[in-house]
Coordinates of C-alpha atoms in Angstrom, one line a residue:
M1 CA -0.1 -0.1 0.3
F2 CA 2.9 2.5 0.9
Q3 CA 5.4 1.3 -2.1
P4 CA 3.9 4.3 -4.6
F5 CA 4.7 7.0 -1.5
I6 CA 7.7 5.2 -0.7
F7 CA 9.3 5.4 -4.5
I8 CA 7.8 9.5 -4.9
Y9 CA 9.3 9.8 -1.4
L10 CA 12.3 9.0 -2.8
L11 CA 12.5 10.5 -6.2
I12 CA 12.1 13.5 -4.1
K13 CA 14.8 13.5 -1.6
L14 CA 17.4 12.7 -5.2
T15 CA 16.1 15.2 -7.8
P16 CA 17.3 18.2 -7.8
P17 CA 16.1 21.2 -7.3
V18 CA 14.6 23.3 -11.0
S19 CA 15.6 26.4 -12.1
P20 CA 12.9 28.5 -14.2
K21 CA 14.5 27.3 -17.1
G22 CA 13.8 23.3 -16.8
L23 CA 17.2 22.8 -16.5
S24 CA 18.8 22.0 -12.8
V25 CA 20.7 23.5 -10.6
I26 CA 23.6 22.0 -11.7
Q27 CA 22.7 21.9 -15.0
A28 CA 21.8 26.0 -15.6
R29 CA 25.6 26.2 -13.5
Q30 CA 27.0 24.7 -16.1
V31 CA 25.0 26.2 -19.1
G32 CA 25.9 29.9 -17.4
G33 CA 23.3 31.6 -19.1
L34 CA 25.4 31.7 -22.7
H35 CA 23.0 29.7 -24.1
E36 CA 20.0 27.0 -23.3
K37 CA 20.0 23.0 -23.1
K38 CA 17.2 21.3 -23.9
V39 CA 16.0 18.3 -22.2
N40 CA 15.7 15.1 -23.1
S41 CA 12.0 13.5 -22.9
A42 CA 13.2 10.4 -21.7
P43 CA 13.2 10.0 -18.6
R44 CA 9.4 11.9 -19.0
L45 CA 9.2 8.7 -20.4
F46 CA 10.0 6.6 -17.8
C47 CA 8.9 8.4 -14.7
L48 CA 5.1 7.5 -16.0
L49 CA 6.1 3.8 -16.7
M50 CA 7.5 3.4 -13.3
L51 CA 4.0 5.0 -12.0
T52 CA 2.5 2.8 -14.4
F53 CA 3.8 -0.1 -13.0
L54 CA 3.6 0.6 -9.2
R55 CA 0.3 1.4 -9.7
V56 CA 0.3 4.8 -8.5
E57 CA -3.0 5.8 -10.7
V58 CA -4.3 5.1 -7.5
L59 CA -3.2 7.8 -6.7
V60 CA -4.4 10.0 -9.1
G61 CA -7.7 9.9 -8.1
M62 CA -7.0 11.1 -4.8
G63 CA -7.6 14.5 -5.3
R64 CA -4.7 16.3 -3.2
W65 CA -2.7 13.4 -4.1
S66 CA -3.2 14.0 -8.2
E67 CA -0.8 17.3 -7.9
W68 CA 2.3 14.6 -7.6
W69 CA 2.0 13.4 -11.8
W70 CA 1.8 16.3 -13.0
W71 CA 4.5 17.3 -10.8
C72 CA 6.8 14.1 -12.2
A73 CA 5.4 13.8 -15.4
R74 CA 7.2 17.6 -15.6
P75 CA 10.6 17.8 -17.6
G76 CA 14.3 16.8 -15.5
R77 CA 12.8 15.3 -12.6
L78 CA 14.2 12.2 -13.3
P79 CA 17.9 12.3 -15.0
R80 CA 19.4 11.8 -10.8
A81 CA 16.1 9.0 -9.6
A82 CA 16.9 7.0 -13.4
P83 CA 19.4 4.5 -12.1
L84 CA 17.8 3.5 -9.0
S85 CA 14.4 3.1 -10.4
I86 CA 15.6 0.6 -13.0
L87 CA 17.6 -0.9 -9.9
L88 CA 14.1 -1.4 -7.9
A89 CA 12.1 -2.3 -11.1
T90 CA 14.0 -5.0 -12.0
I91 CA 14.5 -5.8 -8.6
L92 CA 10.8 -6.2 -8.1
T93 CA 10.2 -7.9 -11.1
L94 CA 12.2 -10.9 -10.6
I95 CA 11.2 -11.3 -7.1
S96 CA 7.6 -11.9 -9.1
L97 CA 8.9 -13.8 -11.5
L98 CA 10.5 -15.7 -8.2
F99 CA 7.2 -16.4 -7.0
L100 CA 5.5 -17.7 -10.4
L101 CA 8.1 -20.0 -11.5
N102 CA 7.5 -21.8 -8.5
A103 CA 4.2 -21.8 -8.4
K104 CA 4.2 -23.1 -11.5
G105 CA 6.3 -26.3 -9.8
L106 CA 4.2 -26.8 -7.4
A107 CA 0.9 -26.9 -9.3
R108 CA 3.4 -29.1 -11.4
Q109 CA 4.2 -32.3 -9.0
K110 CA 1.8 -35.2 -9.1
W111 CA 1.8 -37.3 -6.5
A112 CA 1.2 -40.9 -6.5
D113 CA -0.8 -39.9 -3.2
P114 CA -2.3 -37.2 -2.9
L115 CA -2.9 -37.1 1.2
I116 CA 1.8 -37.8 1.1
H117 CA 2.6 -34.1 1.4
E118 CA 0.5 -32.4 3.4
L119 CA 1.7 -34.6 5.9
G120 CA 3.8 -32.8 8.4
D121 CA 6.4 -34.3 9.9
H122 CA 5.2 -34.9 13.1
D123 CA 2.0 -37.2 12.0
L124 CA 5.2 -39.9 11.3
A125 CA 7.1 -39.1 13.8
G126 CA 6.9 -42.5 16.1
A127 CA 5.6 -44.5 12.6
P128 CA 5.9 -48.3 13.1
Q129 CA 9.5 -48.7 9.9
H130 CA 6.9 -51.3 7.9
H131 CA 3.8 -48.4 7.9
P132 CA 3.1 -47.9 4.3
D133 CA 2.1 -44.1 4.4
L134 CA 6.3 -43.6 5.6
V135 CA 7.5 -46.2 3.0
T136 CA 5.9 -43.5 0.5
Y137 CA 7.0 -40.7 2.1
I138 CA 10.5 -41.5 2.0
K139 CA 10.3 -42.7 -2.0
Q140 CA 7.6 -38.9 -3.0
L141 CA 9.6 -36.9 -0.6
H142 CA 13.2 -38.1 0.4
L143 CA 14.8 -40.2 -2.0
L144 CA 16.9 -39.2 -5.0
T145 CA 17.1 -41.6 -7.7
P146 CA 20.8 -42.4 -10.3
H147 CA 22.4 -39.7 -11.7
K148 CA 21.9 -41.1 -14.8
G149 CA 25.3 -38.7 -16.5
P150 CA 28.3 -38.8 -16.7
Y151 CA 31.2 -39.4 -13.2
Q152 CA 32.8 -36.3 -12.4
L153 CA 34.4 -37.7 -9.9
H154 CA 38.0 -35.7 -8.4
N155 CA 39.8 -38.8 -8.7
P156 CA 39.4 -40.7 -11.7
N157 CA 41.6 -42.4 -12.3
I158 CA 41.9 -44.2 -8.7
T159 CA 40.1 -47.9 -9.3
D160 CA 39.7 -49.2 -5.5
F161 CA 38.1 -45.9 -3.3
S162 CA 38.2 -48.1 0.7
Q163 CA 40.3 -46.6 3.1
N164 CA 41.6 -50.8 3.9
G165 CA 40.1 -52.6 0.8
Q166 CA 37.6 -53.1 1.9
S167 CA 36.2 -52.5 -1.6
K168 CA 37.8 -55.9 -3.1
K169 CA 37.6 -58.3 0.0
V170 CA 33.8 -57.6 -0.6
E171 CA 34.3 -59.0 -4.5
E172 CA 36.9 -61.4 -2.9
I173 CA 33.8 -63.1 -1.0
L174 CA 31.4 -62.9 -2.9
K175 CA 33.0 -64.8 -5.4
G176 CA 33.0 -60.6 -8.6
K177 CA 29.7 -61.0 -8.1
R178 CA 27.6 -58.5 -10.5
G179 CA 24.8 -56.9 -11.0
G180 CA 24.0 -56.4 -7.0
V181 CA 22.9 -54.4 -4.4
F182 CA 24.7 -52.6 -1.3
V183 CA 23.3 -50.3 0.8
E184 CA 25.9 -47.7 2.1
A185 CA 25.2 -45.9 5.3
G186 CA 28.1 -43.1 6.5
A187 CA 29.2 -42.7 1.9
Y188 CA 30.4 -39.2 2.8
D189 CA 30.7 -37.6 -0.6
G190 CA 30.7 -40.3 -3.1
E191 CA 33.9 -40.7 -4.1
S192 CA 36.9 -40.7 -0.8
L193 CA 36.4 -43.9 1.5
S194 CA 33.6 -45.4 -0.2
N195 CA 34.0 -48.9 -0.4
T196 CA 31.2 -49.2 -3.0
L197 CA 32.2 -46.4 -5.6
Y198 CA 34.5 -49.1 -6.8
L199 CA 32.2 -52.0 -6.6
E200 CA 29.1 -49.9 -8.9
Q201 CA 32.4 -49.2 -11.1
Q202 CA 34.0 -52.1 -11.7
L203 CA 31.0 -54.4 -11.3
G204 CA 27.7 -52.6 -12.3
W205 CA 26.1 -52.9 -8.6
H206 CA 23.6 -50.7 -7.7
G207 CA 21.8 -49.2 -4.7
L208 CA 21.1 -46.7 -1.5
L209 CA 24.3 -44.2 0.4
V210 CA 23.3 -43.1 2.9
E211 CA 24.4 -39.5 4.1
P212 CA 23.5 -36.9 7.0
D213 CA 25.9 -34.5 6.4
P214 CA 24.3 -31.0 4.0
W215 CA 27.0 -30.0 2.4
N216 CA 28.6 -34.0 2.2
F217 CA 25.9 -34.3 1.1
W218 CA 26.1 -31.7 -1.4
S219 CA 29.2 -33.1 -2.8
L220 CA 27.9 -36.4 -3.6
R221 CA 25.1 -35.9 -5.7
K222 CA 27.8 -33.7 -7.9
K223 CA 29.7 -36.8 -8.4
G224 CA 27.8 -38.9 -10.7
R225 CA 27.3 -41.8 -8.2
K226 CA 24.6 -44.4 -10.3
A227 CA 22.7 -45.1 -7.3
H228 CA 20.0 -44.0 -4.5
A229 CA 20.4 -41.0 -2.6
V230 CA 19.4 -40.0 0.7
Q231 CA 19.9 -37.3 3.1
A232 CA 19.4 -38.5 6.2
C233 CA 20.5 -40.9 9.3
L234 CA 19.9 -43.9 9.8
S235 CA 17.7 -44.4 13.1
P236 CA 18.7 -45.7 16.2
S237 CA 14.7 -46.2 16.9
P238 CA 12.7 -49.0 14.9
F239 CA 10.7 -45.7 13.6
P240 CA 11.4 -42.6 12.4
R241 CA 13.1 -39.0 14.3
E242 CA 14.4 -36.3 13.9
V243 CA 18.0 -35.7 16.0
T244 CA 20.5 -33.0 15.9
F245 CA 23.3 -33.8 14.2
K246 CA 27.0 -32.6 14.8
Q247 CA 28.9 -31.9 12.0
S248 CA 32.3 -32.3 11.9
D249 CA 33.5 -33.8 8.1
T250 CA 34.0 -37.5 8.2
M251 CA 33.2 -37.7 12.0
G252 CA 30.1 -36.5 11.6
H253 CA 27.4 -38.3 14.3
I254 CA 23.9 -37.5 16.2
A255 CA 24.7 -35.1 19.3
S256 CA 24.3 -36.4 22.7
V257 CA 22.4 -34.8 25.1
G258 CA 25.7 -32.8 26.7
E259 CA 27.0 -31.7 23.0
E260 CA 23.9 -30.3 22.4
G261 CA 23.4 -27.8 25.1
S262 CA 27.6 -26.9 24.9
R263 CA 26.7 -26.0 21.0
R264 CA 30.6 -26.4 20.4
G265 CA 30.0 -26.7 16.8
I266 CA 28.1 -26.7 13.9
F267 CA 24.9 -28.2 14.5
T268 CA 22.0 -29.8 12.2
R269 CA 18.7 -30.9 12.1
V270 CA 17.9 -34.3 10.1
K271 CA 16.3 -37.2 10.1
C272 CA 16.1 -40.8 10.6
F273 CA 15.4 -43.5 8.9
P274 CA 15.2 -46.9 9.7
L275 CA 17.5 -49.1 7.6
Y276 CA 13.9 -50.8 7.0
S277 CA 11.5 -48.5 5.8
L278 CA 14.8 -47.5 3.4
L279 CA 14.9 -51.0 1.7
L280 CA 10.8 -50.8 1.4
A281 CA 11.4 -47.9 -0.2
L282 CA 13.8 -49.2 -2.6
N283 CA 11.5 -52.3 -3.2
T284 CA 13.5 -54.5 -1.7
T285 CA 15.1 -56.7 1.7
H286 CA 18.4 -58.5 -0.2
V287 CA 21.1 -56.3 0.5
H288 CA 24.6 -57.9 -0.9
F289 CA 26.5 -55.4 1.0
L290 CA 25.8 -53.0 3.5
S291 CA 28.6 -50.5 4.8
L292 CA 27.6 -48.8 8.0
D293 CA 29.8 -45.7 9.1
V294 CA 27.6 -44.0 11.0
E295 CA 30.7 -43.3 14.6
G296 CA 29.3 -44.6 16.9
A297 CA 25.5 -45.8 16.4
E298 CA 25.9 -48.8 14.8
L299 CA 25.0 -51.6 16.8
Q300 CA 22.2 -50.3 18.1
V301 CA 20.7 -49.8 13.5
L302 CA 21.1 -52.9 13.7
K303 CA 18.5 -53.9 16.5
T304 CA 16.7 -52.6 14.9
V305 CA 16.5 -54.8 12.2
P306 CA 13.6 -57.2 11.5
W307 CA 16.7 -60.1 10.6
E308 CA 13.1 -62.8 9.9
R309 CA 12.8 -59.9 7.1
V310 CA 16.0 -58.8 5.1
T311 CA 19.0 -60.7 3.6
I312 CA 22.4 -59.2 4.0
D313 CA 25.2 -60.9 2.9
V314 CA 28.1 -58.8 3.6
I315 CA 28.1 -56.8 6.6
C316 CA 31.2 -54.2 7.1
V317 CA 31.1 -51.9 10.0
E318 CA 33.2 -49.8 12.0
H319 CA 34.0 -50.7 15.4
R320 CA 35.9 -48.3 17.6
H321 CA 33.3 -46.0 18.7
I322 CA 30.8 -48.1 19.6
P323 CA 29.8 -47.2 23.2
E324 CA 28.6 -50.9 23.6
G325 CA 31.6 -52.7 23.2
S326 CA 33.5 -54.7 20.0
Q327 CA 32.6 -57.5 21.6
A328 CA 28.9 -55.9 21.5
L329 CA 28.9 -55.7 18.3
Q330 CA 30.1 -59.0 17.9
N331 CA 27.9 -60.9 19.9
F332 CA 24.8 -59.1 18.7
L333 CA 25.9 -60.2 14.6
E334 CA 26.6 -64.0 15.5
E335 CA 23.0 -64.1 17.3
Q336 CA 21.5 -63.0 13.7
G337 CA 23.6 -66.1 11.9
Y338 CA 27.2 -64.2 10.9
I339 CA 29.9 -65.3 10.9
L340 CA 33.5 -62.8 12.2
H341 CA 35.4 -63.2 8.3
A342 CA 37.4 -59.8 8.7
S343 CA 39.0 -57.5 10.7
L344 CA 40.4 -54.4 7.6
G345 CA 41.5 -51.3 10.2
D346 CA 38.3 -50.4 12.2
D347 CA 36.1 -52.2 10.4
Y348 CA 34.7 -55.8 10.8
I349 CA 33.4 -57.5 7.7
F350 CA 30.3 -59.7 9.3
V351 CA 29.2 -62.9 6.3
R352 CA 26.0 -64.6 6.7
S353 CA 26.8 -68.6 6.7
K354 CA 24.0 -70.1 5.4
L355 CA 25.1 -67.1 2.7
Q356 CA 24.3 -69.9 0.0
E357 CA 20.6 -70.7 0.7
S358 CA 20.4 -66.9 0.2
P359 CA 16.0 -66.1 -1.9
A360 CA 17.3 -63.6 -5.5
N361 CA 15.2 -61.1 -4.7
D362 CA 17.3 -57.9 -5.5
V363 CA 15.9 -56.6 -7.8
L364 CA 15.1 -52.6 -6.5

């Protein structure tokens, strides 16, 4: 409502006074009385266009304000205000275009379930990990599809990007299997220290990359990985939740109560989804290789898996930061039918003891 008044006020302040000859005081001094200089009619036309754009025609019908139209229409009023006016018009136009494009983009988006996009995060808090609405919510709003273009790697000549040969060990265990399915939680930037990039490039594997850190995830998406991706953490509970995440390059983790209270470091809020929910969103319950590096929550994540419904052939777990200890991790997985096959650096490699009996429902 007050936009036209503010604009006219700026014009008054920025426009120099006018001499009787129709020239500004500065121009009159430059002429020095020796000759008169005609004023270009462009400022007058520009003024009229700007007033029309700002809809100040409403003011024309208001008795005492109508004189401003004629004041602005007189020659010589806008030579100094024109650049500012152009800038304001450009900004207003860009803002209008952004709103228009955003509205059209939302109107074009189609939802498989029209109710999903109306759900708030609180509506899914505490939902069972197998709930169809939760699975659809992940699939439609969080799960990003594989990149179709070429890889954009910093070190394209490297083949095995894993830190201690984890990728080659998996290839050895599964006897060079091609077209397998992986899940890598703690995917970092999708290249450095990756336990799955070798399998993807050399053996045609596909799967899911999970990375909660927004900076790392942004880097990951630029690498052109041929795998689904989700910017979230694996939930340490059998239901979705939102947590405070402490960003720290490769050492990012869910913040403890003490860390969150101290506020020392960089923190952000991230969503956590159960591993089983993510697998259902991918339409698979058979994973050939799970790489789990979530800085301390590994055992809690594994305890959320309904092992009677999920088949995982090989599991690589970082055990150094697990509060319950490495032995607790080994005991739990042995109870699920796994044997400790190798130790590489800070990682344990577990293999399902009945690997040869696994079903073949591994299509994404």
